[in-house]
Amino acid sequence: MKFHHFIHRREWTLALLAVLMIVAQVYLDLRVPEYMEHITVTISTPGSQLADVMEHGWLMLAAAAGSMVAAIITGFCTALFGTTVARRMRAGVFDKTFDMSSAEVNSIGTDSLITRSTNDVTQVQMFIVMGLQMSVKAPIMAVWASSKIASESVTWTIPTAVAVGLTLLVLGIAMALAIPRMMRMQKITDGLNRVTREHLTGLRVIRAYLTQSFHRKRFEAVNMDLRNTTLFVNTTMAFIMPMLTAIMTGLSLSIYVLGAVLINDTPDVNQRITLFGQMVVFSTYALLVVTSFMMMTVVFIMGPRALVAWRRIREVLRTEPSITSGSVTSGSATAGTVEFRNVSFRYPSADGDALHELSFMASPGETVALIGSTGSGKSSVVNLIPRFYDVREGAVLVDGVDVREWNLEELRNRIAYVPQKNTLFSGSIASNIALGENGRAMSAQDVVSAATAASVAEFVGGKEDGYASVVAQNGKNFSGGQKQRISMARALARGGEILIFDDSFSALDYKTERDIRQALKTAAAGATVLVVAQRIGTVRDADRILVLDKGRIVGNGTHETLMATNEVYQDIARSQLSDEELAS
Ligand SMILES: Nc1ncnc2c1ncn2[C@@H]1O[C@H](COP(=O)(O)OP(=O)(O)OP(=O)(O)O)[C@@H](O)[C@H]1O
């Protein structure tokens, strides 16, 4: 992705118009001193009238007004250009995150992704709006005004050249000091975002564990770092303006001193008046030259930061998703078949495998449960089916086709997945249930049926607005169990050949869990159901139970067979069931 991809034909037209307006502006700005020269000479000439002065006075006013209009049009063009490009960049980063797998998102970092699509894009936008204008205007003005100066007088050119030299020296030193720090600012902002986000999302734990001082220290460190860096940059910048003002004042003074000497040495009155007029116009040109160099500072200050920002945005846009869609759109075995063939899997950042040589099969109409201690790899197994990650060795097959060969949309449309961490979006209960309509229109009746099966109807009944009740961001106005039920209703409403429940029953009371499992038998009849659970009660009715231990399948059978033969399963059962339950 190159920068110019964000600039379409309309923006090129805007840029061209802006350049033309800048040229017009510089031309008119440079005309003003000429009219001033005429006016000065007219005023100094004995016997001149107001009408003579106004003859050039009107022209001078017209030039100033024209320059103003040109500046406004330039400002409008660059603002439209900058904001449009910024909008496209934000959309680019946003769209890219859809293609990224968890591995890529984790490698860049969520906080950095947020900074990149907000702060970084703003840096680029500011540079386009301000910097581009300056970078076009300053050189045109400098060259044009310099050529005017050179044609006027050599004597006065010397102090101007000295002033330009000094200006460049001041700007050079300031930039050499400030730019490296400015480059760091984006990284520090990432850090500040990370710490602030963690602090805000973990407020309750921080309060409960009284870790305010620890978190304050962590925040203070990055906050101070940002303050110090900004302070250094701003202090350096604070030197620039007074020094440049001193240079400009010195330049005006030198021009007037030299002018006084020249005028003094000229005996002829008319020549003296001409010389005086030239001096006035020259001092204005000289100031315009110095001003152009000052404008260039803006470019040099904003440019490097905008460049770093753009590189960070480009890094996101150029990220090659490790999970890319295949081309297969239909299966070769019975719809709903899931097969793991000798699967080993490793997380991108991990040293060792999380899953080792797993093989099993789940068929339509069958409920297969996965049980095991925490960290045994249950979620990792089910995450491989919708291809959130790819296997390291072996293959996962859905409907007889390797998931890597499936068209991703087709594959995911066959699956209804309830993640371990429930995700609700701001909206209503109905909008959250009807989220994945799976290519077909979902009726209000579909929502209600799914909600009834997942026992959502139970608590919606007590709400004034029913299914239209508001769901706040992250569903924080619902309890853990309610969120789980809405997430399950979403999966049931979507339907699919394969239903995956990753620890979806853990926050439910036993009665609600039993009701839902009962309702599932009808709601998900014919589908392949994979249930990840910690509780024996959740899995005991499953057609088959896979027992996982340290990423390996150490048991595969019904509750009864496992109770009779599998030591790991027996241990789990003994820790959860009473003697009577074990005996039954
Ligand atoms: N994103 C990740 N990056 C690196 N390692 C991970 C990641 N997610 C999980 N793991 C590791 O993989 C192993 C299996 O984790 P997994 O979440 O599949 O276990 P689980 O059986 O579902 O556990 P739980 O019941 O606690 O949810 C664990 O050792 C865990 O530390």
Coordinates of C-alpha atoms and ligand atoms in Angstrom, one line a residue:
M1 CA 0.0 0.0 0.0
K2 CA 1.5 3.3 -1.1
F3 CA 0.6 6.8 0.1
H4 CA -0.8 7.8 -3.3
H5 CA -3.4 5.0 -3.2
F6 CA -5.2 7.2 -0.7
I7 CA -5.3 10.1 -3.1
H8 CA -8.0 9.9 -5.8
R9 CA -8.6 12.1 -8.8
R10 CA -10.6 14.7 -6.9
E11 CA -7.8 15.2 -4.4
W12 CA -5.3 15.6 -7.2
T13 CA -7.5 18.3 -8.6
L14 CA -7.7 19.9 -5.2
A15 CA -3.9 19.8 -4.9
L16 CA -3.5 21.4 -8.3
L17 CA -6.0 24.1 -7.4
A18 CA -4.2 24.7 -4.1
V19 CA -0.8 25.1 -5.9
L20 CA -2.3 27.6 -8.3
M21 CA -3.8 29.5 -5.5
I22 CA -0.5 29.5 -3.6
V23 CA 1.3 30.8 -6.7
A24 CA -1.3 33.6 -7.0
Q25 CA -1.0 34.4 -3.3
V26 CA 2.9 34.7 -3.5
Y27 CA 2.6 36.8 -6.7
L28 CA 0.1 39.2 -5.0
D29 CA 2.1 39.3 -1.8
L30 CA 5.2 40.3 -3.8
R31 CA 3.2 43.0 -5.7
V32 CA 2.3 44.8 -2.4
P33 CA 5.9 46.1 -1.7
E34 CA 6.1 47.5 -5.3
Y35 CA 2.9 49.5 -4.7
M36 CA 4.4 50.6 -1.4
E37 CA 7.4 51.9 -3.2
H38 CA 5.3 54.0 -5.5
I39 CA 3.3 55.3 -2.6
T40 CA 6.4 56.2 -0.7
V41 CA 7.9 58.0 -3.6
T42 CA 4.6 59.8 -4.3
I43 CA 4.3 60.9 -0.6
S44 CA 8.0 62.1 -0.6
T45 CA 7.5 64.1 -3.8
P46 CA 6.6 67.7 -3.1
G47 CA 3.2 68.8 -4.5
S48 CA 1.7 65.3 -4.7
Q49 CA -2.1 64.9 -4.0
L50 CA -4.1 62.2 -2.1
A51 CA -5.5 61.0 -5.4
D52 CA -2.0 60.3 -6.6
V53 CA -1.3 58.2 -3.5
M54 CA -4.6 56.4 -3.9
E55 CA -3.9 55.5 -7.5
H56 CA -1.5 52.8 -6.2
G57 CA -3.2 52.6 -2.9
W58 CA -6.3 50.9 -4.4
L59 CA -4.1 48.5 -6.3
M60 CA -2.3 47.6 -3.2
L61 CA -5.6 47.0 -1.4
A62 CA -6.8 44.9 -4.3
A63 CA -3.6 42.8 -4.2
A64 CA -3.9 42.2 -0.4
A65 CA -7.6 41.3 -0.8
G66 CA -6.8 38.9 -3.7
S67 CA -4.1 37.3 -1.6
M68 CA -6.6 36.8 1.2
V69 CA -9.1 35.1 -1.1
A70 CA -6.4 32.9 -2.5
A71 CA -5.3 31.9 1.0
I72 CA -8.9 31.0 2.0
I73 CA -9.3 28.8 -1.1
T74 CA -5.9 27.2 -0.5
G75 CA -6.9 26.5 3.1
F76 CA -10.2 24.9 2.0
C77 CA -8.6 22.7 -0.6
T78 CA -5.8 21.4 1.7
A79 CA -8.4 20.8 4.5
L80 CA -10.6 18.8 2.2
F81 CA -7.6 16.9 0.9
G82 CA -6.2 16.2 4.3
T83 CA -9.4 15.1 6.0
T84 CA -10.4 12.9 3.1
V85 CA -7.1 11.1 3.0
A86 CA -7.3 10.7 6.8
R87 CA -10.8 9.2 6.6
R88 CA -9.6 6.7 4.0
M89 CA -6.6 5.8 6.1
R90 CA -8.7 5.2 9.2
A91 CA -11.1 3.1 7.1
G92 CA -8.0 1.2 5.7
V93 CA -6.7 0.3 9.2
F94 CA -10.2 -0.6 10.4
D95 CA -10.9 -2.9 7.4
K96 CA -7.4 -4.5 7.7
T97 CA -8.2 -5.6 11.3
F98 CA -11.0 -7.8 9.9
D99 CA -8.4 -9.8 7.9
M100 CA -5.9 -10.0 10.6
S101 CA -5.7 -13.2 12.7
S102 CA -5.2 -13.0 16.4
A103 CA -1.5 -13.6 15.8
E104 CA -1.1 -10.4 13.8
V105 CA -3.3 -8.3 16.2
N106 CA -1.3 -9.5 19.1
S107 CA 2.0 -8.8 17.4
I108 CA 1.2 -5.1 16.8
G109 CA -0.9 -4.8 19.9
T110 CA -4.5 -3.5 20.3
D111 CA -3.4 -0.3 21.9
S112 CA -0.9 0.5 19.2
L113 CA -3.6 -0.2 16.6
I114 CA -5.9 2.3 18.3
T115 CA -3.1 5.0 18.4
R116 CA -2.3 4.2 14.8
S117 CA -5.9 4.8 13.6
T118 CA -6.4 7.9 15.7
N119 CA -3.2 9.9 16.7
D120 CA -1.0 8.7 13.8
V121 CA -3.7 9.5 11.2
T122 CA -4.1 12.9 12.8
Q123 CA -0.4 13.6 12.4
V124 CA -0.5 12.7 8.8
Q125 CA -3.6 14.9 8.3
M126 CA -2.0 17.9 10.0
F127 CA 1.0 17.6 7.8
I128 CA -1.1 17.5 4.7
V129 CA -3.2 20.5 5.8
M130 CA -0.4 22.7 7.1
G131 CA 2.9 21.2 5.9
L132 CA 2.0 20.7 2.3
Q133 CA 0.8 24.3 2.0
M134 CA 4.0 25.5 3.6
S135 CA 6.3 23.2 1.6
V136 CA 4.9 24.6 -1.6
K137 CA 4.6 28.2 -0.6
A138 CA 7.9 28.7 1.2
P139 CA 10.3 27.7 -1.7
I140 CA 8.2 29.7 -4.3
M141 CA 8.2 32.7 -2.0
A142 CA 11.9 32.4 -1.1
V143 CA 13.0 32.1 -4.8
W144 CA 10.7 34.7 -6.1
A145 CA 11.5 37.3 -3.3
S146 CA 15.3 36.5 -3.6
S147 CA 15.2 37.2 -7.4
K148 CA 13.5 40.5 -6.7
I149 CA 16.2 41.4 -4.1
A150 CA 19.0 40.4 -6.4
S151 CA 17.7 42.8 -9.0
E152 CA 17.5 45.7 -6.5
S153 CA 20.8 46.1 -4.8
V154 CA 24.0 44.1 -4.0
T155 CA 24.7 46.1 -0.8
W156 CA 21.4 45.2 0.8
T157 CA 21.7 41.5 -0.3
I158 CA 24.6 40.9 2.0
P159 CA 22.7 41.4 5.3
T160 CA 19.8 39.3 3.9
A161 CA 22.2 36.5 3.1
V162 CA 23.6 36.7 6.6
A163 CA 20.1 36.7 8.1
V164 CA 19.1 33.6 6.0
G165 CA 22.4 31.8 7.1
L166 CA 21.7 32.6 10.8
T167 CA 18.0 31.5 10.4
L168 CA 19.1 28.1 8.9
L169 CA 21.7 27.7 11.7
V170 CA 19.0 28.3 14.4
L171 CA 16.5 26.0 12.7
G172 CA 19.2 23.3 12.1
I173 CA 20.3 23.2 15.8
A174 CA 16.7 23.2 17.0
M175 CA 15.7 20.4 14.7
A176 CA 18.7 18.2 15.4
L177 CA 17.8 18.5 19.1
A178 CA 14.0 18.1 18.8
I179 CA 13.4 15.6 16.0
P180 CA 14.7 12.4 17.7
R181 CA 12.5 13.2 20.7
M182 CA 9.5 13.9 18.5
M183 CA 9.9 10.5 16.8
R184 CA 9.6 8.8 20.3
M185 CA 6.4 10.5 21.1
Q186 CA 4.2 8.0 19.1
K187 CA 5.7 5.1 21.0
I188 CA 5.2 6.8 24.3
T189 CA 1.6 7.5 23.4
D190 CA 1.1 3.8 22.7
G191 CA 2.4 3.1 26.2
L192 CA 0.1 5.7 27.7
N193 CA -2.8 4.2 25.9
R194 CA -1.9 0.7 27.1
V195 CA -1.5 1.7 30.8
T196 CA -4.7 3.9 30.8
R197 CA -6.8 1.1 29.2
E198 CA -5.6 -1.5 31.5
H199 CA -6.2 0.8 34.4
L200 CA -9.7 1.7 33.3
T201 CA -10.8 -1.9 32.5
G202 CA -9.3 -3.2 35.7
L203 CA -10.6 -0.5 38.0
R204 CA -12.6 -3.0 40.2
V205 CA -9.7 -5.3 40.8
I206 CA -7.4 -2.3 41.5
R207 CA -9.9 -1.1 44.1
A208 CA -10.5 -4.5 45.6
Y209 CA -6.8 -5.3 45.9
L210 CA -5.9 -1.7 46.9
T211 CA -3.2 -1.6 44.2
Q212 CA -3.8 2.1 43.4
S213 CA -0.2 3.1 44.3
F214 CA 1.3 0.4 42.1
H215 CA -0.8 1.4 39.2
R216 CA -0.3 5.1 39.9
K217 CA 3.5 4.5 39.8
R218 CA 3.2 2.7 36.4
F219 CA 1.0 5.4 35.0
E220 CA 3.2 8.1 36.4
A221 CA 6.3 6.7 34.8
V222 CA 4.8 6.8 31.3
N223 CA 3.0 10.1 32.0
M224 CA 6.3 11.7 33.1
D225 CA 8.1 10.3 30.1
L226 CA 5.6 12.0 27.8
R227 CA 5.7 15.2 29.8
N228 CA 9.5 15.3 29.7
T229 CA 9.7 14.6 26.0
T230 CA 7.1 17.1 25.2
L231 CA 8.7 19.7 27.5
F232 CA 12.1 19.2 25.8
V233 CA 10.6 19.6 22.3
N234 CA 8.5 22.6 23.3
T235 CA 11.4 24.3 25.1
T236 CA 13.6 23.9 22.1
M237 CA 10.8 25.3 19.9
A238 CA 10.3 28.2 22.3
F239 CA 13.9 29.4 21.5
I240 CA 13.2 29.5 17.8
M241 CA 10.6 32.3 17.6
P242 CA 12.5 34.9 19.7
M243 CA 15.7 34.2 17.9
L244 CA 14.1 34.5 14.5
T245 CA 12.4 37.7 15.6
A246 CA 15.8 39.0 16.7
I247 CA 17.3 38.1 13.3
M248 CA 14.5 39.8 11.5
T249 CA 14.8 43.0 13.6
G250 CA 18.5 42.9 13.1
L251 CA 18.0 42.6 9.3
S252 CA 15.6 45.5 9.2
L253 CA 18.0 47.6 11.2
S254 CA 21.0 46.7 9.0
I255 CA 18.9 47.6 5.9
Y256 CA 17.9 50.9 7.3
V257 CA 21.5 51.7 8.5
L258 CA 22.9 50.8 5.1
G259 CA 20.1 52.9 3.5
A260 CA 20.9 55.9 5.7
V261 CA 24.6 55.7 4.7
L262 CA 23.7 55.4 1.0
I263 CA 21.1 58.2 1.1
N264 CA 23.5 60.4 3.0
D265 CA 26.2 59.9 0.3
T266 CA 23.7 60.9 -2.4
P267 CA 23.6 64.6 -3.1
D268 CA 20.6 64.6 -5.6
V269 CA 17.2 64.9 -3.9
N270 CA 15.3 62.9 -6.5
Q271 CA 17.8 60.1 -6.3
R272 CA 17.5 60.2 -2.5
I273 CA 13.8 59.7 -2.8
T274 CA 14.2 56.8 -5.2
L275 CA 16.7 55.2 -2.9
F276 CA 14.4 55.7 0.1
G277 CA 11.5 54.0 -1.8
Q278 CA 13.9 51.1 -2.8
M279 CA 14.9 50.7 0.8
V280 CA 11.3 50.4 2.0
V281 CA 10.5 47.8 -0.7
F282 CA 13.7 45.9 -0.1
S283 CA 13.2 45.6 3.6
T284 CA 9.8 44.0 2.9
Y285 CA 11.3 41.5 0.4
A286 CA 14.0 40.6 2.8
L287 CA 11.5 39.9 5.5
L288 CA 9.5 37.7 3.1
V289 CA 12.7 35.7 2.4
V290 CA 13.3 35.1 6.1
T291 CA 9.6 34.3 6.6
S292 CA 9.8 31.6 3.9
F293 CA 12.6 29.9 5.7
M294 CA 10.6 30.1 8.9
M295 CA 7.7 28.5 7.1
M296 CA 10.0 25.7 6.0
T297 CA 10.6 24.9 9.7
V298 CA 7.0 23.9 10.0
V299 CA 7.6 21.4 7.3
F300 CA 10.8 20.1 9.0
I301 CA 9.1 19.9 12.4
M302 CA 5.9 18.2 11.2
G303 CA 7.4 16.2 8.4
P304 CA 9.4 13.6 10.3
R305 CA 6.7 13.0 12.8
A306 CA 4.1 12.6 10.1
L307 CA 6.5 10.3 8.3
V308 CA 6.9 8.1 11.3
A309 CA 3.1 8.1 11.7
W310 CA 2.6 7.1 8.1
R311 CA 5.2 4.3 8.4
R312 CA 3.3 2.9 11.4
I313 CA 0.0 3.1 9.5
R314 CA 1.6 1.5 6.5
E315 CA 2.9 -1.3 8.7
V316 CA -0.7 -2.2 9.6
L317 CA -1.9 -1.9 6.0
R318 CA 0.9 -4.1 4.7
T319 CA 0.5 -6.8 7.3
E320 CA 0.0 -10.0 5.4
P321 CA -2.7 -12.0 7.2
S322 CA -1.4 -15.4 8.1
I323 CA -4.9 -16.9 7.7
T324 CA -6.0 -16.4 4.1
S325 CA -9.2 -17.7 2.5
G326 CA -9.1 -20.9 0.4
S327 CA -11.3 -21.5 -2.6
V328 CA -13.5 -24.5 -1.7
T329 CA -17.1 -23.7 -1.3
S330 CA -18.7 -27.1 -0.7
G331 CA -17.8 -30.1 1.4
S332 CA -17.0 -33.6 0.2
A333 CA -18.4 -35.5 3.3
T334 CA -21.6 -35.4 5.2
A335 CA -22.4 -31.8 6.2
G336 CA -21.4 -31.1 9.8
T337 CA -18.6 -33.6 10.0
V338 CA -15.6 -32.4 12.0
E339 CA -12.4 -34.3 12.0
F340 CA -9.0 -33.7 13.7
R341 CA -6.2 -35.7 12.0
N342 CA -3.1 -35.9 14.0
V343 CA -3.2 -32.2 14.9
S344 CA -0.4 -30.5 16.7
F345 CA -0.7 -26.8 17.4
R346 CA 1.5 -24.0 18.8
Y347 CA 0.6 -20.4 19.6
P348 CA 2.7 -18.0 17.6
S349 CA 4.4 -16.5 20.7
A350 CA 4.9 -19.8 22.5
D351 CA 7.9 -22.1 22.8
G352 CA 6.1 -25.4 22.9
D353 CA 3.0 -27.0 21.5
A354 CA -0.4 -26.4 23.2
L355 CA -1.9 -29.5 21.4
H356 CA -0.1 -32.7 20.6
E357 CA -1.2 -35.2 17.9
L358 CA -4.9 -34.9 18.4
S359 CA -7.2 -37.2 16.4
F360 CA -11.0 -37.5 16.8
M361 CA -14.2 -37.1 14.8
A362 CA -17.6 -35.6 15.5
S363 CA -20.6 -36.4 13.3
P364 CA -23.9 -34.6 12.6
G365 CA -26.5 -35.2 15.3
E366 CA -23.7 -36.0 17.8
T367 CA -22.8 -34.1 20.9
V368 CA -19.1 -34.3 21.7
A369 CA -17.9 -32.8 24.9
L370 CA -14.3 -31.7 25.8
I371 CA -13.3 -31.8 29.5
G372 CA -10.0 -31.3 31.2
S373 CA -8.3 -29.2 33.8
T374 CA -7.7 -25.5 33.1
G375 CA -5.0 -25.0 30.5
S376 CA -5.4 -28.5 29.1
G377 CA -6.1 -27.1 25.6
K378 CA -9.9 -27.3 25.3
S379 CA -10.4 -23.8 23.9
S380 CA -7.4 -24.2 21.6
V381 CA -9.1 -27.3 20.1
V382 CA -12.3 -25.5 19.2
N383 CA -10.6 -22.4 18.0
L384 CA -9.0 -24.4 15.2
I385 CA -12.4 -25.2 13.7
P386 CA -13.4 -21.7 12.6
R387 CA -9.7 -21.2 11.8
F388 CA -8.9 -18.5 14.3
Y389 CA -5.5 -20.2 14.2
D390 CA -3.9 -22.7 11.9
V391 CA -2.5 -26.1 12.9
R392 CA 1.3 -26.6 13.0
E393 CA 1.0 -30.2 11.9
G394 CA -1.9 -32.5 10.8
A395 CA -5.2 -31.2 9.6
V396 CA -8.6 -30.1 10.8
L397 CA -11.4 -31.1 8.4
V398 CA -14.9 -29.7 8.1
D399 CA -17.3 -31.6 5.9
G400 CA -14.3 -33.6 4.7
V401 CA -12.3 -30.6 3.5
D402 CA -9.2 -29.2 5.2
V403 CA -10.2 -25.9 6.8
R404 CA -7.2 -24.2 5.1
E405 CA -8.8 -25.0 1.7
W406 CA -12.2 -23.7 2.6
N407 CA -13.4 -20.3 1.5
L408 CA -13.4 -18.6 4.9
E409 CA -16.8 -17.1 4.6
E410 CA -18.3 -20.5 3.6
L411 CA -16.5 -22.2 6.4
R412 CA -17.6 -19.8 9.1
N413 CA -21.1 -19.7 7.8
R414 CA -21.4 -23.4 8.7
I415 CA -20.4 -22.8 12.3
A416 CA -22.2 -21.1 15.2
Y417 CA -19.6 -20.4 17.8
V418 CA -20.0 -19.2 21.4
P419 CA -16.6 -18.0 22.7
Q420 CA -15.4 -18.5 26.2
K421 CA -15.4 -14.7 26.7
N422 CA -18.9 -13.5 25.9
T423 CA -19.0 -10.5 23.6
L424 CA -22.1 -8.3 23.5
F425 CA -22.3 -5.2 21.4
S426 CA -24.1 -2.0 22.3
G427 CA -27.6 -2.1 20.9
S428 CA -30.6 -4.2 22.1
I429 CA -31.0 -7.8 23.2
A430 CA -32.7 -8.5 19.8
S431 CA -29.9 -6.9 17.8
N432 CA -27.3 -9.0 19.7
I433 CA -29.2 -12.3 19.1
A434 CA -29.9 -11.5 15.5
L435 CA -26.2 -10.6 14.9
G436 CA -25.1 -13.4 12.6
E437 CA -27.9 -13.9 10.2
N438 CA -25.9 -16.3 8.2
G439 CA -27.0 -15.0 4.8
R440 CA -30.7 -15.4 5.4
A441 CA -33.2 -12.9 6.8
M442 CA -33.9 -13.5 10.5
S443 CA -37.4 -13.0 11.7
A444 CA -38.5 -11.8 15.1
Q445 CA -39.9 -15.3 15.6
D446 CA -36.4 -16.8 15.0
V447 CA -35.0 -14.5 17.7
V448 CA -37.7 -15.4 20.2
S449 CA -37.3 -19.2 19.5
A450 CA -33.6 -19.0 20.0
A451 CA -34.0 -16.9 23.1
T452 CA -36.5 -19.3 24.6
A453 CA -34.2 -22.3 24.0
A454 CA -31.3 -20.4 25.6
S455 CA -33.4 -19.4 28.6
V456 CA -33.1 -15.7 27.6
A457 CA -36.8 -15.4 27.5
E458 CA -36.9 -16.0 31.2
F459 CA -35.2 -12.7 32.2
V460 CA -36.4 -10.7 29.2
G461 CA -40.0 -11.3 30.4
G462 CA -39.2 -9.1 33.4
K463 CA -38.0 -6.2 31.4
E464 CA -40.2 -3.4 30.4
D465 CA -38.8 -3.1 26.8
G466 CA -38.5 -6.9 26.3
Y467 CA -36.2 -7.7 23.5
A468 CA -35.7 -4.0 22.7
S469 CA -34.0 -3.5 26.1
V470 CA -30.7 -1.7 25.8
V471 CA -27.4 -3.6 25.9
A472 CA -24.6 -1.3 27.1
Q473 CA -21.1 -1.4 25.7
N474 CA -19.6 -4.9 26.5
G475 CA -23.0 -5.9 27.8
K476 CA -22.0 -4.5 31.2
N477 CA -25.7 -4.0 32.3
F478 CA -26.1 -7.8 32.3
S479 CA -24.8 -10.5 34.6
G480 CA -22.2 -13.1 33.5
G481 CA -24.9 -15.8 33.2
Q482 CA -27.3 -13.5 31.3
K483 CA -24.5 -12.7 28.9
Q484 CA -23.8 -16.4 28.4
R485 CA -27.4 -17.0 27.6
I486 CA -27.7 -14.2 25.1
S487 CA -24.5 -15.4 23.4
M488 CA -25.9 -18.9 23.2
A489 CA -29.2 -17.6 21.8
R490 CA -27.1 -15.8 19.1
A491 CA -25.5 -19.0 18.1
L492 CA -28.9 -20.9 18.0
A493 CA -30.6 -18.1 16.0
R494 CA -27.8 -18.2 13.5
G495 CA -27.9 -21.9 13.2
G496 CA -25.3 -23.9 11.3
E497 CA -24.1 -27.4 10.8
I498 CA -21.7 -27.1 13.7
L499 CA -22.4 -25.6 17.1
I500 CA -19.5 -24.8 19.4
F501 CA -20.0 -23.9 23.0
D502 CA -16.7 -22.9 24.7
D503 CA -17.3 -23.0 28.4
S504 CA -20.7 -21.5 27.9
F505 CA -22.5 -23.1 30.8
S506 CA -20.0 -22.2 33.5
A507 CA -21.8 -19.2 34.9
L508 CA -25.2 -20.8 34.9
D509 CA -27.0 -22.3 37.8
Y510 CA -27.7 -26.1 37.6
K511 CA -31.4 -25.7 36.8
T512 CA -30.9 -23.2 34.0
E513 CA -28.1 -25.3 32.6
R514 CA -30.3 -28.4 32.6
D515 CA -33.1 -26.5 30.9
I516 CA -30.8 -25.2 28.2
R517 CA -29.2 -28.6 27.5
Q518 CA -32.7 -30.1 27.3
A519 CA -33.9 -27.3 24.8
L520 CA -30.7 -27.8 22.8
K521 CA -31.7 -31.3 22.0
T522 CA -34.5 -30.0 19.8
A523 CA -33.0 -26.6 18.8
A524 CA -29.8 -28.2 17.6
A525 CA -31.1 -31.5 16.4
G526 CA -29.1 -32.8 13.5
A527 CA -26.2 -30.4 14.1
T528 CA -22.8 -31.4 15.3
V529 CA -22.4 -30.0 18.8
L530 CA -19.1 -29.5 20.5
V531 CA -19.2 -28.5 24.2
V532 CA -16.2 -27.4 26.2
A533 CA -16.9 -27.7 29.9
Q534 CA -15.3 -28.0 33.3
R535 CA -18.2 -29.6 35.0
I536 CA -19.0 -33.4 34.8
G537 CA -22.7 -32.4 35.1
T538 CA -22.5 -30.5 31.8
V539 CA -20.8 -33.4 29.8
R540 CA -22.3 -36.6 31.3
D541 CA -25.2 -36.7 28.8
A542 CA -22.9 -36.1 25.8
D543 CA -22.7 -38.9 23.2
R544 CA -19.0 -38.8 23.5
I545 CA -16.6 -37.1 25.9
L546 CA -13.0 -36.3 25.1
V547 CA -10.7 -36.0 28.1
L548 CA -7.8 -33.6 27.6
D549 CA -4.7 -33.5 29.7
K550 CA -1.7 -31.2 28.9
G551 CA -2.8 -30.9 25.2
R552 CA -3.3 -34.6 24.6
I553 CA -6.5 -36.7 24.4
V554 CA -6.2 -39.1 27.2
G555 CA -9.8 -40.5 27.1
N556 CA -12.6 -40.8 24.5
G557 CA -15.9 -42.4 25.4
T558 CA -19.2 -42.0 27.2
H559 CA -19.5 -41.0 30.8
E560 CA -20.1 -44.6 31.9
T561 CA -17.1 -46.0 30.0
L562 CA -14.8 -43.2 31.2
M563 CA -16.0 -43.6 34.8
A564 CA -15.0 -47.2 34.5
T565 CA -11.7 -46.9 32.7
N566 CA -10.2 -43.4 32.7
E567 CA -8.2 -42.3 35.6
V568 CA -8.1 -38.6 34.7
Y569 CA -11.9 -38.5 34.2
Q570 CA -12.4 -40.4 37.5
D571 CA -10.3 -37.8 39.3
I572 CA -12.4 -35.0 37.9
A573 CA -15.6 -36.8 38.7
R574 CA -14.4 -37.6 42.3
S575 CA -13.7 -33.9 42.9
Q576 CA -17.1 -32.8 41.7
L577 CA -19.7 -35.5 42.5
S578 CA -21.0 -36.9 45.7
D579 CA -20.6 -40.6 46.6
E580 CA -24.3 -41.3 45.6
E581 CA -23.8 -39.5 42.3
L582 CA -20.7 -41.5 41.6
A583 CA -22.4 -44.7 42.4
S584 CA -25.4 -43.9 40.2
Ligands
LIG1 N1 -3.0 -16.6 22.9 C1 -2.2 -17.5 23.5 N2 -0.8 -17.4 23.3 C2 0.0 -18.3 23.9 N3 -0.4 -19.3 24.6 C3 -1.7 -19.5 24.9 C4 -2.6 -18.6 24.3 N4 -3.9 -19.0 24.7 C5 -3.7 -20.1 25.4 N5 -2.4 -20.4 25.5 C6 -1.8 -21.6 26.3 O1 -2.3 -22.8 25.6 C7 -2.6 -23.7 26.6 C8 -4.1 -24.2 26.4 O2 -4.9 -23.1 26.7 P1 -6.5 -23.2 26.5 O3 -7.1 -21.9 26.6 O4 -6.8 -24.0 25.2 O5 -6.9 -24.1 27.7 P2 -8.3 -24.5 28.3 O6 -8.3 -26.0 28.5 O7 -9.4 -24.0 27.4 O8 -8.3 -23.7 29.6 P3 -9.5 -23.1 30.4 O9 -10.5 -24.2 30.8 O10 -8.9 -22.5 31.6 O11 -10.2 -22.1 29.5 C9 -2.4 -23.1 28.0 O12 -1.2 -23.6 28.5 C10 -2.2 -21.6 27.7 O13 -1.3 -21.0 28.5

